[in-house]
mmCIF file of C-alpha atoms in Angstrom:
data_model
loop_
_atom_site.group_PDB
_atom_site.id
_atom_site.type_symbol
_atom_site.label_atom_id
_atom_site.label_comp_id
_atom_site.label_asym_id
_atom_site.label_seq_id
_atom_site.Cartn_x
_atom_site.Cartn_y
_atom_site.Cartn_z
ATOM 1 C CA UNK G 122 17.129 11.853 -13.236
ATOM 2 C CA UNK G 123 15.224 8.907 -13.961
ATOM 3 C CA UNK G 124 12.047 10.338 -15.704
ATOM 4 C CA UNK G 125 9.943 9.324 -13.097
ATOM 5 C CA UNK G 126 8.159 11.754 -10.941
ATOM 6 C CA UNK G 127 6.803 11.256 -7.510
ATOM 7 C CA UNK G 128 4.901 14.095 -5.284
ATOM 8 C CA UNK G 129 4.936 14.422 -2.675
ATOM 9 C CA UNK G 130 8.304 14.651 -1.468
ATOM 10 C CA UNK G 131 7.555 14.158 2.218
ATOM 11 C CA UNK G 132 4.306 13.462 3.708
ATOM 12 C CA UNK G 133 3.196 13.791 7.566
ATOM 13 C CA UNK G 134 0.405 12.663 8.859
ATOM 14 C CA UNK G 135 -1.716 11.119 11.861
ATOM 15 C CA UNK G 136 -2.632 7.698 12.684
ATOM 16 C CA UNK G 137 -6.188 7.246 11.299
ATOM 17 C CA UNK G 138 -5.687 9.559 7.992
ATOM 18 C CA UNK G 139 -5.828 8.814 3.931
ATOM 19 C CA UNK G 140 -3.333 9.959 1.590
ATOM 20 C CA UNK G 141 -2.679 10.014 -1.906
ATOM 21 C CA UNK G 142 0.661 9.259 -3.183
ATOM 22 C CA UNK G 143 1.291 10.343 -7.274
ATOM 23 C CA UNK G 144 3.328 9.092 -9.804
ATOM 24 C CA UNK G 145 4.004 9.779 -13.477
ATOM 25 C CA UNK G 146 5.757 7.549 -15.453
ATOM 26 C CA UNK G 147 8.456 7.985 -17.988
ATOM 27 C CA UNK G 148 7.423 8.923 -21.312
ATOM 28 C CA UNK G 149 6.060 6.158 -23.074
ATOM 29 C CA UNK G 150 6.491 3.360 -20.091
ATOM 30 C CA UNK G 151 3.055 1.838 -19.783
ATOM 31 C CA UNK G 152 3.875 -0.071 -16.507
ATOM 32 C CA UNK G 153 3.831 1.251 -13.148
ATOM 33 C CA UNK G 154 4.930 -0.223 -9.880
ATOM 34 C CA UNK G 155 4.948 0.539 -6.554
ATOM 35 C CA UNK G 156 7.328 -0.603 -3.902
ATOM 36 C CA UNK G 157 7.412 -0.271 -0.101
ATOM 37 C CA UNK G 158 10.795 0.327 1.790
ATOM 38 C CA UNK G 159 10.702 0.319 5.503
ATOM 39 C CA UNK G 160 13.256 -0.572 7.842
ATOM 40 C CA UNK G 161 11.927 -3.963 9.008
ATOM 41 C CA UNK G 162 10.395 -5.179 5.765
ATOM 42 C CA UNK G 163 13.037 -3.850 3.369
ATOM 43 C CA UNK G 164 11.894 -3.211 -0.294
ATOM 44 C CA UNK G 165 8.499 -4.971 -0.941
ATOM 45 C CA UNK G 166 6.407 -5.035 -4.024
ATOM 46 C CA UNK G 167 2.783 -3.451 -3.629
ATOM 47 C CA UNK G 168 1.278 -3.305 -7.005
ATOM 48 C CA UNK G 169 1.890 -3.131 -10.565
ATOM 49 C CA UNK G 170 -0.461 -1.669 -13.330
ATOM 50 C CA UNK G 171 -0.119 -1.877 -17.477
ATOM 51 C CA UNK G 172 -1.820 0.553 -19.401
ATOM 52 C CA UNK G 173 -4.453 1.409 -16.924
ATOM 53 C CA UNK G 174 -5.097 -2.271 -15.519
ATOM 54 C CA UNK G 175 -4.065 -4.195 -12.681
ATOM 55 C CA UNK G 176 -1.374 -6.797 -13.824
ATOM 56 C CA UNK G 177 0.274 -8.114 -10.363
ATOM 57 C CA UNK G 178 -0.536 -7.799 -6.542
ATOM 58 C CA UNK G 179 1.913 -8.142 -4.166
ATOM 59 C CA UNK G 180 2.039 -7.453 0.014
ATOM 60 C CA UNK G 181 -0.599 -4.637 -0.210
ATOM 61 C CA UNK G 182 -2.817 -4.261 2.574
ATOM 62 C CA UNK G 183 -6.403 -3.827 2.020
ATOM 63 C CA UNK G 184 -6.269 -0.265 3.468
ATOM 64 C CA UNK G 185 -4.434 0.359 0.574
ATOM 65 C CA UNK G 186 -4.942 0.648 -3.189
ATOM 66 C CA UNK G 187 -3.914 2.423 -6.301
ATOM 67 C CA UNK G 188 -4.996 3.026 -9.838
ATOM 68 C CA UNK G 189 -3.762 4.166 -13.380
ATOM 69 C CA UNK G 190 -5.555 6.844 -15.136
ATOM 70 C CA UNK G 191 -5.912 7.043 -19.008
ATOM 71 C CA UNK G 192 -2.678 9.500 -18.977
ATOM 72 C CA UNK G 193 -0.757 6.507 -17.336
ATOM 73 C CA UNK G 194 0.160 8.396 -14.285
ATOM 74 C CA UNK G 195 -1.044 6.305 -10.877
ATOM 75 C CA UNK G 196 -1.856 6.944 -7.292
ATOM 76 C CA UNK G 197 -1.355 5.119 -4.631
ATOM 77 C CA UNK G 198 -4.035 5.588 -1.766
ATOM 78 C CA UNK G 199 -3.206 4.944 1.757
ATOM 79 C CA UNK G 200 -6.051 4.826 4.452
ATOM 80 C CA UNK G 201 -6.987 4.324 7.880
ATOM 81 C CA UNK G 202 -3.096 5.038 8.377
ATOM 82 C CA UNK G 203 -0.795 3.220 11.015
ATOM 83 C CA UNK G 204 2.141 3.846 12.430
ATOM 84 C CA UNK G 205 3.551 1.082 10.895
ATOM 85 C CA UNK G 206 2.790 2.309 7.281
ATOM 86 C CA UNK G 207 5.813 4.856 7.808
ATOM 87 C CA UNK G 208 7.822 3.828 5.043
ATOM 88 C CA UNK G 209 9.595 5.085 1.509
ATOM 89 C CA UNK G 210 7.185 4.603 -0.914
ATOM 90 C CA UNK G 211 8.592 4.191 -4.395
ATOM 91 C CA UNK G 212 6.768 4.395 -7.700
ATOM 92 C CA UNK G 213 8.845 2.520 -11.013
ATOM 93 C CA UNK G 214 8.552 2.354 -14.341
ATOM 94 C CA UNK G 215 9.179 0.395 -17.249
ATOM 95 C CA UNK G 216 8.358 -0.049 -21.224
ATOM 96 C CA UNK G 217 7.623 -3.527 -21.557
ATOM 97 C CA UNK G 218 10.971 -3.798 -23.810
ATOM 98 C CA UNK G 219 14.626 -4.469 -22.937
ATOM 99 C CA UNK G 220 15.850 -4.247 -19.079
ATOM 100 C CA UNK G 221 15.248 -2.612 -16.066
ATOM 101 C CA UNK G 222 12.815 -0.751 -14.054
ATOM 102 C CA UNK G 223 12.971 2.824 -13.137
ATOM 103 C CA UNK G 224 12.355 4.650 -9.790
ATOM 104 C CA UNK G 225 11.267 7.637 -8.747
ATOM 105 C CA UNK G 226 11.982 9.746 -6.225
ATOM 106 C CA UNK G 227 10.062 8.318 -3.600
ATOM 107 C CA UNK G 228 7.429 10.048 -1.162
ATOM 108 C CA UNK G 229 8.669 9.719 2.565
ATOM 109 C CA UNK G 230 5.385 8.820 4.435
ATOM 110 C CA UNK G 231 5.983 9.517 8.410
ATOM 111 C CA UNK G 232 2.551 8.857 10.230
ATOM 112 C CA UNK G 233 2.619 10.046 13.916
ATOM 113 C CA UNK X 1009 9.216 -19.097 -4.572
ATOM 114 C CA UNK X 1010 12.179 -16.431 -5.840
ATOM 115 C CA UNK X 1011 14.826 -15.164 -3.359
ATOM 116 C CA UNK X 1012 17.745 -12.849 -3.276
ATOM 117 C CA UNK X 1013 20.177 -13.071 -0.271
ATOM 118 C CA UNK X 1014 22.833 -10.620 0.119
ATOM 119 C CA UNK X 1015 25.389 -11.831 3.565
ATOM 120 C CA UNK X 1016 27.211 -8.664 3.654
ATOM 121 C CA UNK X 1017 25.526 -6.208 5.592
ATOM 122 C CA UNK X 1018 28.447 -3.728 5.079
ATOM 123 C CA UNK X 1019 31.967 -3.329 3.549
ATOM 124 C CA UNK X 1020 34.307 -1.009 3.305
ATOM 125 C CA UNK X 1021 36.950 -0.057 0.699
ATOM 126 C CA UNK X 1022 39.662 2.077 -0.348
ATOM 127 C CA UNK X 1023 39.091 5.006 -2.715
ATOM 128 C CA UNK X 1024 40.435 3.558 -6.322
ATOM 129 C CA UNK X 1025 40.242 0.059 -5.323
ATOM 130 C CA UNK X 1026 37.852 -2.983 -6.722
ATOM 131 C CA UNK X 1027 34.953 -3.905 -4.615
ATOM 132 C CA UNK X 1028 32.609 -7.208 -5.074
ATOM 133 C CA UNK X 1029 29.356 -6.997 -3.421
ATOM 134 C CA UNK X 1030 28.128 -10.599 -2.889
ATOM 135 C CA UNK X 1031 24.581 -11.848 -4.044
ATOM 136 C CA UNK X 1032 22.893 -15.245 -4.394
ATOM 137 C CA UNK X 1033 19.683 -15.943 -6.017
ATOM 138 C CA UNK X 1034 17.434 -19.065 -5.537
ATOM 139 C CA UNK X 1035 14.638 -19.936 -8.336
ATOM 140 C CA UNK X 1036 13.092 -22.827 -9.928
ATOM 141 C CA UNK X 1037 12.494 -20.983 -13.133
ATOM 142 C CA UNK X 1038 15.094 -20.902 -16.137
ATOM 143 C CA UNK X 1039 14.062 -17.486 -17.549
ATOM 144 C CA UNK X 1040 15.073 -14.534 -15.066
ATOM 145 C CA UNK X 1041 16.865 -11.364 -15.184
ATOM 146 C CA UNK X 1042 19.544 -10.174 -12.113
ATOM 147 C CA UNK X 1043 19.690 -6.135 -11.567
ATOM 148 C CA UNK X 1044 21.681 -3.944 -9.286
ATOM 149 C CA UNK X 1045 20.281 -0.777 -8.073
ATOM 150 C CA UNK X 1046 22.335 2.102 -5.936
ATOM 151 C CA UNK X 1047 20.403 3.848 -2.991
ATOM 152 C CA UNK X 1048 22.569 6.753 -1.755
ATOM 153 C CA UNK X 1049 21.614 8.508 1.364
ATOM 154 C CA UNK X 1050 19.154 10.786 -0.448
ATOM 155 C CA UNK X 1051 17.239 7.761 -0.984
ATOM 156 C CA UNK X 1052 16.644 7.498 -4.585
ATOM 157 C CA UNK X 1053 16.919 4.154 -6.479
ATOM 158 C CA UNK X 1054 19.639 4.406 -9.216
ATOM 159 C CA UNK X 1055 19.515 1.280 -11.646
ATOM 160 C CA UNK X 1056 22.815 -0.022 -12.033
ATOM 161 C CA UNK X 1057 23.103 -3.077 -14.425
ATOM 162 C CA UNK X 1058 20.962 -6.114 -15.393
ATOM 163 C CA UNK X 1059 22.168 -9.805 -16.465
ATOM 164 C CA UNK X 1060 19.550 -12.051 -18.135
ATOM 165 C CA UNK X 1061 19.776 -15.875 -17.384
ATOM 166 C CA UNK X 1062 20.155 -16.286 -21.040
ATOM 167 C CA UNK X 1063 23.141 -13.988 -21.644
ATOM 168 C CA UNK X 1064 26.749 -15.807 -22.144
ATOM 169 C CA UNK X 1065 28.479 -12.198 -21.451
ATOM 170 C CA UNK X 1066 28.998 -11.243 -18.417
ATOM 171 C CA UNK X 1067 27.053 -7.530 -17.933
ATOM 172 C CA UNK X 1068 29.447 -4.685 -17.853
ATOM 173 C CA UNK X 1069 28.094 -0.732 -17.514
ATOM 174 C CA UNK X 1070 31.281 1.299 -17.486
ATOM 175 C CA UNK X 1071 32.831 0.707 -13.954
ATOM 176 C CA UNK X 1072 30.397 -1.557 -12.982
ATOM 177 C CA UNK X 1073 30.367 -5.298 -13.723
ATOM 178 C CA UNK X 1074 28.315 -8.176 -13.007
ATOM 179 C CA UNK X 1075 30.003 -11.520 -12.030
ATOM 180 C CA UNK X 1076 27.443 -14.136 -13.433
ATOM 181 C CA UNK X 1077 27.761 -17.524 -12.333
ATOM 182 C CA UNK X 1078 24.588 -19.613 -12.956
ATOM 183 C CA UNK X 1079 25.688 -22.392 -11.523
ATOM 184 C CA UNK X 1080 26.352 -21.551 -8.441
ATOM 185 C CA UNK X 1081 23.295 -18.814 -8.563
ATOM 186 C CA UNK X 1082 25.668 -15.889 -7.913
ATOM 187 C CA UNK X 1083 25.179 -12.731 -9.391
ATOM 188 C CA UNK X 1084 27.990 -10.409 -7.817
ATOM 189 C CA UNK X 1085 28.493 -6.764 -8.611
ATOM 190 C CA UNK X 1086 32.097 -5.474 -9.085
ATOM 191 C CA UNK X 1087 33.038 -1.976 -8.975
ATOM 192 C CA UNK X 1088 36.218 -1.180 -10.215
ATOM 193 C CA UNK X 1089 38.451 2.185 -9.241
ATOM 194 C CA UNK X 1090 35.856 3.131 -6.474
ATOM 195 C CA UNK X 1091 34.953 6.367 -5.918
ATOM 196 C CA UNK X 1092 34.150 8.490 -2.856
ATOM 197 C CA UNK X 1093 30.567 8.895 -4.229
ATOM 198 C CA UNK X 1094 30.543 5.113 -4.622
ATOM 199 C CA UNK X 1095 29.573 5.023 -0.728
ATOM 200 C CA UNK X 1096 25.556 3.955 -0.983
ATOM 201 C CA UNK X 1097 23.544 0.783 -0.163
ATOM 202 C CA UNK X 1098 23.924 -1.485 -3.067
ATOM 203 C CA UNK X 1099 20.555 -3.880 -3.810
ATOM 204 C CA UNK X 1100 20.788 -7.097 -6.024
ATOM 205 C CA UNK X 1101 17.091 -7.871 -7.507
ATOM 206 C CA UNK X 1102 15.414 -10.996 -9.484
ATOM 207 C CA UNK X 1103 12.968 -10.353 -12.020
ATOM 208 C CA UNK X 1104 11.648 -11.851 -15.198
ATOM 209 C CA UNK X 1105 14.131 -11.939 -17.991
ATOM 210 C CA UNK X 1106 14.163 -8.387 -19.389
ATOM 211 C CA UNK X 1107 12.954 -6.953 -16.392
ATOM 212 C CA UNK X 1108 10.214 -4.862 -17.773
ATOM 213 C CA UNK X 1109 7.207 -6.508 -17.191
ATOM 214 C CA UNK X 1110 7.267 -8.071 -14.026
ATOM 215 C CA UNK X 1111 7.715 -7.332 -10.117
ATOM 216 C CA UNK X 1112 11.095 -7.251 -8.479
ATOM 217 C CA UNK X 1113 12.534 -8.909 -5.700
ATOM 218 C CA UNK X 1114 15.291 -7.141 -3.692
ATOM 219 C CA UNK X 1115 17.506 -8.546 -1.147
ATOM 220 C CA UNK X 1116 18.594 -6.764 1.909
ATOM 221 C CA UNK X 1117 21.388 -4.659 0.501
ATOM 222 C CA UNK X 1118 24.896 -3.775 1.456
ATOM 223 C CA UNK X 1119 25.908 -0.630 2.559
ATOM 224 C CA UNK X 1120 29.285 0.334 1.002
ATOM 225 C CA UNK X 1121 32.057 2.932 2.529
ATOM 226 C CA UNK X 1122 34.495 4.402 0.519
ATOM 227 C CA UNK X 1123 37.558 5.538 2.370
ATOM 228 C CA UNK X 1124 39.697 8.332 1.378
#
């Protein structure tokens, strides 16, 4: 158990809908990262937050947005969903010191 | 731009034998970190081992060791005494030195199957 929690574990929705994925980082970790894993694109970095502020952006679509709240949990919002958004979405956290990012169990999103 | 290459899509190994998973990287940075993650069929990503570009000794964590050859830009993972539970997808990744404050760039992964 990495200490990072993600909800929900599975999500099935329809095209055009909007969903919210939630992540709670390890206790004390200030950085939260979101990654997308799909068969065609592999594991891709989406966005990073550090202590409530956006720190870095990767290949995140304009239809996607994220935020980190004062209690350090983070949410990834996916809107106007398309079939191609079906993927495993990971949240990871780190303390800012030392090595490693610790991943949550992921949210498996299926868009029908 | 940073890039990670894993050229072995899949590998077989006999239980109790050692196996090496290949990883090469490309970066113009002097300061960077290399990571290995394990992804079992259940889907979670498990952090295995880290090597910093300035670290002179190869990293080891239990049965995992990282064969770091800086001049060759390779960071191969060695698993000793393979166990059935080692069957999983293994990803090599690159981040900044320390790894904690920057995104990770992942390779395409190697699927390892341990045979009894």
